[in-house]
Amino acid sequence: MFKRFLSLEWKQFSRSSYFQKGLAIKILLILAALYFIVCFGVLGVFSFFLIEDGFPNEDPLEVVNNYLVFWFLIDLGFRFFMQQLPVMNIKPYMIIPIKRETVIHYLLGKTTLSFFNILPLFFFLPFSIVLLAQGYNPFQVICWFFSMVFFTISLNYLNFLLNKNNKVFYAIVAVLGALILLEFYHIYPIAEYAGLFFNEIYNKWYAVSIPLLLMILLYRRNYKFIREGFYLDDAIRKESKEVSSTDLGFLNRFGSIAPFLKNDVKLIIRNARPKQVLMMSFLFLFYGLIFYTQDMYRDMPAFLAFASIFVTGGFLLSFGQLVPSWDSEYYKMLMSQNIPYRKYLESKWYLMVVAVVASFILSTPYLYFGYKIYSMIAAGALFNIGLNSFITLYGGVLNRVPVELNVKAKAFSNTQGFNPTQLLIALPKMAGPMLIFYLPYKFINFEAGILALALSGILGLVFKNFFLNQIEKVYQKGKYKTIAAFDEKK
């Protein structure tokens, strides 16, 4: 029966009208997957020796065990945002004589074969082989390896449950943040005490039963959860919600573009996909911590300029790149109204500008790293407002893939609205500020680079009307192609 399920799903995929577009995206995802597989494999092979050189007085296995708690918590966070849980259309199977248990076991089996479960193996397996080559007890190493596999699969089933309860996930993120801060500032040795647990799993072979039982319990809990709702009445019943109106009168000050701004704000508040993007945009504020906390990037300030664009441009880059796909479900109706296209585009521009300004205000704590870093963030904000916003709007006309506003998917793994052309549009948005900063920095000084980056944004604001007029012409020219593209159903 499982073979029949696989055959039906392949036919559904290959016969889809979006097969070619989906195939192109999947090829890019496969290349990215191969890159991460190679990185994890290399890390698994050489991490033992790197730890041995960096911590000559410590056992490399114990060092790895000390930080496994952070590994698994970060893994769970990535799964929540990026892992697309496998699903299938179960309604047809409810009216034919196929056991519910068979369908449910197949669904859970598909989650077990997720890339997020396979990727950690490319670290743990080479690392375990190195341990065997270094003379560690073979039986204990094998038990430790399978324990890591069971923990990884347990995270997969736990993520399945967390997808139904966002509050639990936010609690886990808060716990992870607290643990990292406690360890980083040497307030409490989290790694040391967590390492004791994983060291015991290695020292006592029968401790492999702990992750094994955890995996079985989570599998049973998922099975029970799906089984309870596996009825045709539940599948076809529509959830009724109380309609509530939102007063956005404060936006009236924007005049003729106020109706469009209100529509965009309501779209973000009321729909799942825009909410996900808004939440991920907030996380972009912390992107600078990757670069500003590392001394190596002090000697490569062009990368600091790159990071500064992300700190204030999260919403612009993530939400803006899907203009006008956000309106795809009612785009034909919108275009049939007697409204100036310029006002529609200008409202999107103002929305992105407000988001950049809000992100800049929220980035004030970066003053901790000094005025140079904060001035670079300010220059990056001006670049985002004055140039990146217009580049993003222009790229939207090349993106004619519809977006389902309430699709149940992860913000990163959801490829709806994705177009490979966006990768080309992303080049000037990413490389542009680095180049504008680097040339004056190289030939004059650091302050000159920041000034050049800021002035480029100010110059863009001066020519705002010119840019919007040119973008409007491009949108008007491709208006009917966009309408036709949005009419296509996946």
Coordinates of C-alpha atoms in Angstrom, one line a residue:
M1 CA 0.0 0.0 0.0
F2 CA 2.9 2.4 0.8
K3 CA 4.2 1.8 -2.8
R4 CA 0.8 2.8 -4.1
F5 CA 0.8 6.0 -2.1
L6 CA 4.2 6.9 -3.4
S7 CA 3.0 6.2 -7.0
L8 CA -0.1 8.4 -6.6
E9 CA 1.9 11.3 -5.1
W10 CA 4.5 11.2 -7.9
K11 CA 1.7 11.4 -10.5
Q12 CA 0.1 14.3 -8.7
F13 CA 3.5 16.1 -8.7
S14 CA 4.5 15.3 -12.3
R15 CA 1.1 16.1 -13.8
S16 CA 0.8 19.4 -12.1
S17 CA 0.5 22.6 -14.3
Y18 CA 3.3 24.0 -12.1
F19 CA 5.6 21.0 -12.6
Q20 CA 8.3 22.9 -14.6
K21 CA 8.4 25.9 -12.1
G22 CA 8.4 23.5 -9.2
L23 CA 11.2 21.5 -10.7
A24 CA 13.4 24.5 -11.2
I25 CA 12.9 25.5 -7.6
K26 CA 13.6 22.0 -6.4
I27 CA 16.8 21.8 -8.4
L28 CA 18.0 25.0 -6.6
L29 CA 17.0 23.4 -3.3
I30 CA 18.8 20.2 -4.1
L31 CA 22.0 22.2 -4.8
A32 CA 21.6 24.0 -1.5
A33 CA 21.1 20.6 0.2
L34 CA 24.2 19.2 -1.3
Y35 CA 26.2 22.2 -0.1
F36 CA 25.0 21.7 3.5
I37 CA 25.6 17.9 3.3
V38 CA 29.2 18.6 2.3
C39 CA 29.7 21.2 5.1
F40 CA 28.3 18.8 7.7
G41 CA 30.4 15.9 6.4
V42 CA 33.6 17.9 6.5
L43 CA 32.7 19.1 10.0
G44 CA 32.0 15.6 11.2
V45 CA 35.4 14.4 9.9
F46 CA 37.6 17.2 11.2
S47 CA 35.8 18.4 14.3
F48 CA 37.5 15.8 16.5
F49 CA 41.0 17.0 15.5
L50 CA 40.0 20.7 15.7
I51 CA 38.7 20.2 19.2
E52 CA 41.8 18.2 20.1
D53 CA 44.0 21.1 19.0
G54 CA 41.9 23.8 20.6
F55 CA 41.2 22.0 23.9
P56 CA 44.3 19.8 24.4
N57 CA 43.4 18.9 27.9
E58 CA 39.8 17.8 27.2
D59 CA 38.2 14.8 25.5
P60 CA 36.7 15.8 22.1
L61 CA 33.7 13.6 22.7
E62 CA 33.0 15.3 26.0
V63 CA 33.3 18.7 24.4
V64 CA 30.7 17.7 21.8
N65 CA 28.4 16.2 24.4
N66 CA 28.6 19.5 26.4
Y67 CA 27.1 21.5 23.5
L68 CA 24.6 18.9 22.2
V69 CA 21.8 20.6 24.1
F70 CA 22.3 23.8 22.1
W71 CA 22.6 21.7 18.9
F72 CA 19.2 20.1 19.5
L73 CA 17.4 23.3 20.6
I74 CA 18.8 25.2 17.5
D75 CA 17.8 22.3 15.3
L76 CA 14.3 22.4 16.7
G77 CA 14.1 26.2 16.0
F78 CA 15.2 25.7 12.4
R79 CA 12.7 22.9 11.9
F80 CA 9.9 25.1 13.1
F81 CA 10.7 27.8 10.6
M82 CA 12.0 25.8 7.6
Q83 CA 10.7 22.2 7.7
Q84 CA 7.7 21.7 5.5
L85 CA 5.9 18.8 7.0
P86 CA 4.9 16.2 4.4
V87 CA 1.1 16.1 3.8
M88 CA -1.2 14.3 1.4
N89 CA -4.8 14.7 0.4
I90 CA -6.5 12.3 2.7
K91 CA -10.1 13.0 1.9
P92 CA -10.3 10.5 -1.0
Y93 CA -8.9 7.7 1.2
M94 CA -11.6 8.3 3.8
I95 CA -14.4 6.9 1.6
I96 CA -12.6 3.8 0.3
P97 CA -11.7 0.6 2.3
I98 CA -8.2 1.6 3.4
K99 CA -7.4 1.3 7.1
R100 CA -6.9 4.7 8.8
E101 CA -3.9 3.2 10.5
T102 CA -2.2 2.6 7.2
V103 CA -2.6 6.2 6.0
I104 CA -1.5 7.6 9.3
H105 CA 1.6 5.4 9.5
Y106 CA 2.5 6.5 6.0
L107 CA 2.2 10.2 6.8
L108 CA 4.4 9.8 9.9
G109 CA 6.8 7.7 7.9
K110 CA 7.2 10.6 5.4
T111 CA 8.2 13.0 8.2
T112 CA 10.9 10.5 9.3
L113 CA 12.5 10.7 5.8
S114 CA 12.8 14.5 6.0
F115 CA 16.0 16.2 5.0
F116 CA 16.2 17.7 8.4
N117 CA 16.5 14.2 9.9
I118 CA 19.1 13.0 7.3
L119 CA 21.4 16.1 7.5
P120 CA 22.6 15.5 11.1
L121 CA 23.7 12.0 10.1
F122 CA 26.4 13.6 7.9
F123 CA 27.9 15.0 11.0
F124 CA 27.3 12.2 13.6
L125 CA 28.3 9.3 11.3
P126 CA 31.7 10.6 10.2
F127 CA 32.3 11.8 13.8
S128 CA 31.5 8.3 15.1
I129 CA 33.8 6.7 12.5
V130 CA 36.6 9.0 13.7
L131 CA 35.9 8.0 17.3
L132 CA 36.3 4.3 16.3
A133 CA 39.5 5.1 14.5
Q134 CA 40.8 6.9 17.6
G135 CA 40.3 3.8 19.8
Y136 CA 37.0 4.5 21.5
N137 CA 34.9 1.6 22.7
P138 CA 33.1 0.4 19.5
F139 CA 29.9 -0.8 21.3
Q140 CA 29.6 2.4 23.2
V141 CA 30.2 4.6 20.1
I142 CA 27.5 2.7 18.2
C143 CA 25.0 3.1 21.1
W144 CA 25.9 6.8 21.3
F145 CA 25.4 7.2 17.5
F146 CA 22.0 5.6 17.6
S147 CA 21.1 7.7 20.6
M148 CA 21.8 10.8 18.5
V149 CA 19.7 9.4 15.6
F150 CA 16.8 8.7 18.0
F151 CA 17.0 12.2 19.5
T152 CA 17.0 13.7 16.0
I153 CA 13.9 11.8 15.0
S154 CA 12.3 12.7 18.3
L155 CA 12.8 16.4 17.4
N156 CA 11.0 15.6 14.1
Y157 CA 7.9 14.3 15.9
L158 CA 8.1 17.1 18.5
N159 CA 8.1 19.7 15.7
F160 CA 5.0 18.0 14.3
L161 CA 3.2 18.8 17.6
L162 CA 4.7 22.3 18.0
N163 CA 3.3 23.3 14.6
K164 CA -0.1 23.1 16.3
N165 CA 0.9 25.3 19.2
N166 CA 3.0 28.4 18.5
K167 CA 3.1 29.4 22.2
V168 CA 5.1 26.3 23.1
F169 CA 7.6 27.1 20.4
Y170 CA 8.1 30.7 21.6
A171 CA 8.7 29.3 25.1
I172 CA 11.4 27.0 23.7
V173 CA 13.0 29.9 21.9
A174 CA 13.0 31.9 25.2
V175 CA 14.6 29.0 27.0
L176 CA 17.3 28.6 24.3
G177 CA 18.0 32.4 24.5
A178 CA 18.3 32.2 28.3
L179 CA 20.6 29.2 28.2
I180 CA 22.9 30.8 25.6
L181 CA 23.1 34.0 27.7
L182 CA 23.8 32.1 30.9
E183 CA 26.6 30.1 29.2
F184 CA 28.0 33.1 27.3
Y185 CA 28.3 35.4 30.3
H186 CA 29.5 32.5 32.6
I187 CA 26.6 32.9 35.0
Y188 CA 25.8 29.2 35.1
P189 CA 27.7 26.3 33.4
I190 CA 24.8 25.0 31.3
A191 CA 27.1 23.1 28.9
E192 CA 28.9 21.3 31.7
Y193 CA 25.7 20.0 33.3
A194 CA 24.0 19.2 30.0
G195 CA 27.2 17.3 29.0
L196 CA 26.9 15.1 32.1
F197 CA 23.7 13.7 30.7
F198 CA 25.0 12.9 27.2
N199 CA 28.3 11.6 28.6
E200 CA 26.2 9.1 30.7
I201 CA 24.5 8.0 27.5
Y202 CA 28.0 7.2 26.1
N203 CA 29.4 5.6 29.3
K204 CA 26.3 3.4 29.9
W205 CA 25.3 1.6 26.8
Y206 CA 21.8 0.8 28.1
A207 CA 21.0 4.5 28.3
V208 CA 20.3 4.3 24.6
S209 CA 16.8 3.2 25.7
I210 CA 16.1 6.8 26.9
P211 CA 16.1 8.5 23.4
L212 CA 14.5 5.3 22.0
L213 CA 11.6 5.5 24.4
L214 CA 11.3 9.2 23.8
M215 CA 11.0 8.7 20.1
I216 CA 8.4 5.9 20.5
L217 CA 6.3 8.1 22.9
L218 CA 6.3 11.1 20.6
Y219 CA 5.4 8.8 17.6
R220 CA 2.5 7.4 19.6
R221 CA 1.4 10.9 20.6
N222 CA 1.5 12.1 17.0
Y223 CA -0.4 9.0 15.9
K224 CA -3.1 9.6 18.5
F225 CA -3.4 13.3 17.6
I226 CA -3.9 12.5 13.9
R227 CA -6.2 9.5 14.6
E228 CA -8.5 11.7 16.7
G229 CA -9.2 14.0 13.8
F230 CA -9.2 11.4 11.0
Y231 CA -12.9 11.6 10.1
L232 CA -14.6 12.8 7.0
D233 CA -16.8 15.2 9.0
D234 CA -13.7 16.9 10.4
A235 CA -12.1 17.1 7.0
I236 CA -15.0 18.9 5.3
R237 CA -16.2 21.0 8.3
K238 CA -15.4 24.7 7.9
E239 CA -14.3 26.6 10.8
S240 CA -16.4 29.6 11.6
K241 CA -14.8 32.7 12.9
E242 CA -16.2 35.9 14.3
V243 CA -15.5 38.8 11.9
S244 CA -14.0 41.8 13.6
S245 CA -13.3 45.2 12.1
T246 CA -10.1 47.1 12.6
D247 CA -10.1 50.9 13.0
L248 CA -7.1 52.2 11.1
G249 CA -8.1 55.9 11.1
F250 CA -4.6 57.1 11.9
L251 CA -3.6 56.1 8.4
N252 CA -5.9 58.7 6.9
R253 CA -3.1 61.3 7.2
F254 CA -1.5 59.7 4.2
G255 CA -4.3 61.0 2.0
S256 CA -5.1 59.3 -1.3
I257 CA -2.9 56.3 -0.6
A258 CA -4.5 55.6 2.8
P259 CA -7.0 53.0 1.5
F260 CA -4.1 50.9 0.0
L261 CA -2.1 51.2 3.3
K262 CA -5.2 50.1 5.3
N263 CA -5.6 47.1 2.9
D264 CA -2.0 46.1 3.4
V265 CA -2.1 46.4 7.2
K266 CA -5.3 44.3 7.3
L267 CA -3.7 41.8 5.0
I268 CA -0.8 41.3 7.4
I269 CA -3.0 41.2 10.5
R270 CA -5.6 38.8 9.2
N271 CA -3.5 36.2 7.1
A272 CA -1.1 33.5 8.1
R273 CA 1.6 33.9 5.5
P274 CA 2.1 37.7 6.0
K275 CA 2.2 37.2 9.7
Q276 CA 5.0 34.7 9.3
V277 CA 7.0 37.1 7.1
L278 CA 6.5 39.9 9.7
M279 CA 7.8 37.6 12.5
M280 CA 10.8 36.6 10.4
S281 CA 11.5 40.3 9.6
F282 CA 11.8 41.0 13.3
L283 CA 14.4 38.3 13.6
F284 CA 16.5 40.1 11.0
L285 CA 17.2 42.7 13.6
F286 CA 19.6 40.1 15.3
Y287 CA 21.5 39.4 12.1
G288 CA 24.1 42.0 13.0
L289 CA 25.1 39.9 16.0
I290 CA 26.7 37.4 13.7
F291 CA 29.1 40.0 12.3
Y292 CA 29.5 42.7 15.0
T293 CA 30.5 40.3 17.7
Q294 CA 33.3 38.7 15.6
D295 CA 36.7 40.4 15.5
M296 CA 37.5 38.9 12.1
Y297 CA 34.9 41.0 10.4
R298 CA 36.4 44.2 11.9
D299 CA 39.1 43.8 9.2
M300 CA 36.4 43.2 6.5
P301 CA 34.1 46.2 6.9
A302 CA 32.4 45.5 3.6
F303 CA 30.7 42.6 5.3
L304 CA 29.6 44.9 8.1
A305 CA 27.9 47.0 5.5
F306 CA 26.3 43.8 4.2
A307 CA 25.0 43.0 7.7
S308 CA 23.7 46.6 8.2
I309 CA 21.4 46.2 5.2
F310 CA 19.8 43.2 6.8
V311 CA 19.4 44.7 10.2
T312 CA 16.9 47.3 9.0
G313 CA 15.8 45.7 5.8
G314 CA 14.2 42.5 6.9
F315 CA 10.6 43.5 6.1
L316 CA 11.7 45.3 2.9
L317 CA 13.5 42.2 1.6
S318 CA 11.0 39.6 2.6
F319 CA 7.7 41.3 2.2
G320 CA 8.7 43.7 -0.6
Q321 CA 10.0 41.0 -2.9
L322 CA 6.5 39.5 -3.1
V323 CA 4.8 42.7 -4.4
P324 CA 2.3 42.4 -6.1
S325 CA 2.0 38.6 -5.4
W326 CA 0.5 39.4 -2.0
D327 CA -2.6 40.7 -3.8
S328 CA -2.8 37.8 -6.3
E329 CA -6.1 36.5 -4.9
Y330 CA -7.9 39.7 -5.7
Y331 CA -5.6 41.4 -8.1
K332 CA -8.0 41.2 -11.0
M333 CA -10.7 43.0 -9.0
L334 CA -8.1 45.6 -7.8
M335 CA -7.0 46.3 -11.3
S336 CA -10.6 46.7 -12.5
Q337 CA -11.1 49.7 -10.2
N338 CA -10.7 53.3 -11.3
I339 CA -7.5 53.8 -9.2
P340 CA -4.1 55.2 -10.3
Y341 CA -1.5 52.5 -10.4
R342 CA 1.0 55.0 -9.1
K343 CA -0.9 55.3 -5.8
Y344 CA -0.9 51.5 -5.5
L345 CA 2.9 51.4 -5.8
E346 CA 3.5 54.4 -3.6
S347 CA 1.5 52.8 -0.8
K348 CA 3.8 49.7 -1.0
W349 CA 6.8 52.0 -0.9
Y350 CA 5.5 53.9 2.2
L351 CA 4.8 50.6 4.0
M352 CA 8.4 49.4 3.4
V353 CA 9.8 52.8 4.5
V354 CA 7.9 52.7 7.7
A355 CA 9.2 49.2 8.4
V356 CA 12.8 50.3 7.8
V357 CA 12.4 53.3 10.1
A358 CA 10.8 51.1 12.8
S359 CA 13.7 48.6 12.5
F360 CA 16.2 51.3 12.8
I361 CA 14.6 52.5 16.0
L362 CA 14.6 49.0 17.4
S363 CA 18.3 48.6 16.4
T364 CA 19.3 51.3 19.0
P365 CA 20.9 48.7 21.3
Y366 CA 23.6 48.3 18.7
L367 CA 25.1 51.5 20.1
Y368 CA 26.8 49.0 22.5
F369 CA 29.2 48.2 19.7
G370 CA 30.2 51.8 19.1
Y371 CA 29.1 54.8 17.1
K372 CA 30.8 53.4 13.9
I373 CA 28.7 50.4 13.8
Y374 CA 25.5 52.3 14.6
S375 CA 26.3 54.9 12.0
M376 CA 26.8 52.1 9.5
I377 CA 23.3 50.8 10.4
A378 CA 21.9 54.3 9.9
A379 CA 23.6 54.5 6.5
G380 CA 22.2 51.1 5.6
A381 CA 18.7 52.3 6.6
L382 CA 19.0 55.3 4.3
F383 CA 20.2 53.0 1.5
N384 CA 17.2 50.7 2.1
I385 CA 14.8 53.6 1.9
G386 CA 16.4 55.5 -1.0
L387 CA 17.5 52.7 -3.3
N388 CA 16.7 49.2 -2.1
S389 CA 13.0 50.0 -1.9
F390 CA 12.8 51.0 -5.5
I391 CA 14.9 48.0 -6.7
T392 CA 12.5 45.7 -4.7
L393 CA 9.4 47.3 -6.3
Y394 CA 11.0 47.0 -9.8
G395 CA 11.7 43.3 -9.1
G396 CA 8.1 42.7 -8.3
V397 CA 7.0 43.1 -11.9
L398 CA 9.2 40.1 -12.8
N399 CA 7.5 38.0 -10.1
R400 CA 4.2 36.7 -11.3
V401 CA 3.7 33.7 -9.1
P402 CA 0.5 33.8 -6.9
V403 CA 0.7 33.6 -3.1
E404 CA -2.0 31.9 -1.0
L405 CA -2.3 34.2 2.0
N406 CA -3.4 31.5 4.5
V407 CA -1.4 28.6 3.3
K408 CA -0.1 26.4 6.2
A409 CA 3.6 26.5 5.5
K410 CA 6.8 27.8 6.9
A411 CA 8.1 31.2 6.1
F412 CA 11.3 29.9 4.6
S413 CA 10.4 26.6 3.2
N414 CA 7.3 27.9 1.5
T415 CA 8.3 28.6 -2.1
Q416 CA 5.0 30.1 -3.2
G417 CA 5.8 33.4 -4.9
F418 CA 9.4 32.4 -5.4
N419 CA 10.9 33.0 -8.8
P420 CA 14.5 32.3 -9.8
T421 CA 14.6 35.8 -11.3
Q422 CA 14.5 37.1 -7.7
L423 CA 18.0 35.8 -7.3
L424 CA 19.2 38.2 -10.0
I425 CA 17.3 41.1 -8.5
A426 CA 18.9 40.3 -5.1
L427 CA 22.4 40.9 -6.4
P428 CA 22.3 44.7 -6.6
K429 CA 20.4 44.8 -3.3
M430 CA 23.2 42.8 -1.6
A431 CA 26.4 43.7 -3.5
G432 CA 25.4 47.3 -4.2
P433 CA 25.8 48.7 -0.7
M434 CA 29.1 46.7 -0.2
L435 CA 30.6 48.2 -3.3
I436 CA 29.3 51.8 -2.5
F437 CA 30.9 51.5 0.9
Y438 CA 34.1 49.7 0.0
L439 CA 35.5 52.0 -2.7
P440 CA 35.5 55.2 -0.6
Y441 CA 36.7 53.2 2.4
K442 CA 39.6 51.8 0.4
F443 CA 40.8 55.0 -1.0
I444 CA 39.8 57.5 1.8
N445 CA 38.7 56.1 5.1
F446 CA 35.9 54.3 7.0
E447 CA 33.8 57.5 7.5
A448 CA 33.9 58.2 3.8
G449 CA 32.5 54.8 3.1
I450 CA 29.6 55.4 5.5
L451 CA 29.0 58.9 4.1
A452 CA 28.9 57.5 0.5
L453 CA 26.4 54.8 1.6
A454 CA 24.1 57.3 3.3
L455 CA 24.3 59.8 0.4
S456 CA 23.3 57.1 -2.1
G457 CA 20.1 56.6 -0.1
I458 CA 19.5 60.4 0.1
L459 CA 20.0 60.7 -3.6
G460 CA 17.4 58.0 -4.2
L461 CA 14.9 60.0 -2.1
V462 CA 15.6 63.1 -4.2
F463 CA 14.7 61.2 -7.3
K464 CA 11.7 59.4 -5.7
N465 CA 9.1 60.6 -8.2
F466 CA 11.3 59.7 -11.2
F467 CA 11.9 56.2 -9.9
L468 CA 8.2 55.6 -9.1
N469 CA 7.2 56.9 -12.5
Q470 CA 9.5 54.6 -14.3
I471 CA 8.4 51.6 -12.2
E472 CA 4.8 52.5 -12.9
K473 CA 5.4 52.3 -16.6
V474 CA 6.9 48.8 -16.2
Y475 CA 4.0 47.6 -14.1
Q476 CA 1.5 49.1 -16.6
K477 CA 3.2 47.4 -19.5
G478 CA 3.0 43.9 -17.8
K479 CA -0.3 44.5 -16.1
Y480 CA -2.3 41.9 -18.2
K481 CA 0.4 39.3 -18.1
T482 CA 0.4 39.6 -14.3
I483 CA -3.4 39.2 -14.2
A484 CA -3.2 36.1 -16.4
A485 CA -0.4 34.6 -14.3
F486 CA -2.3 35.1 -11.1
D487 CA -5.3 33.3 -12.6
E488 CA -3.3 30.1 -12.9
K489 CA -4.1 27.7 -10.1
K490 CA -1.5 25.4 -8.7

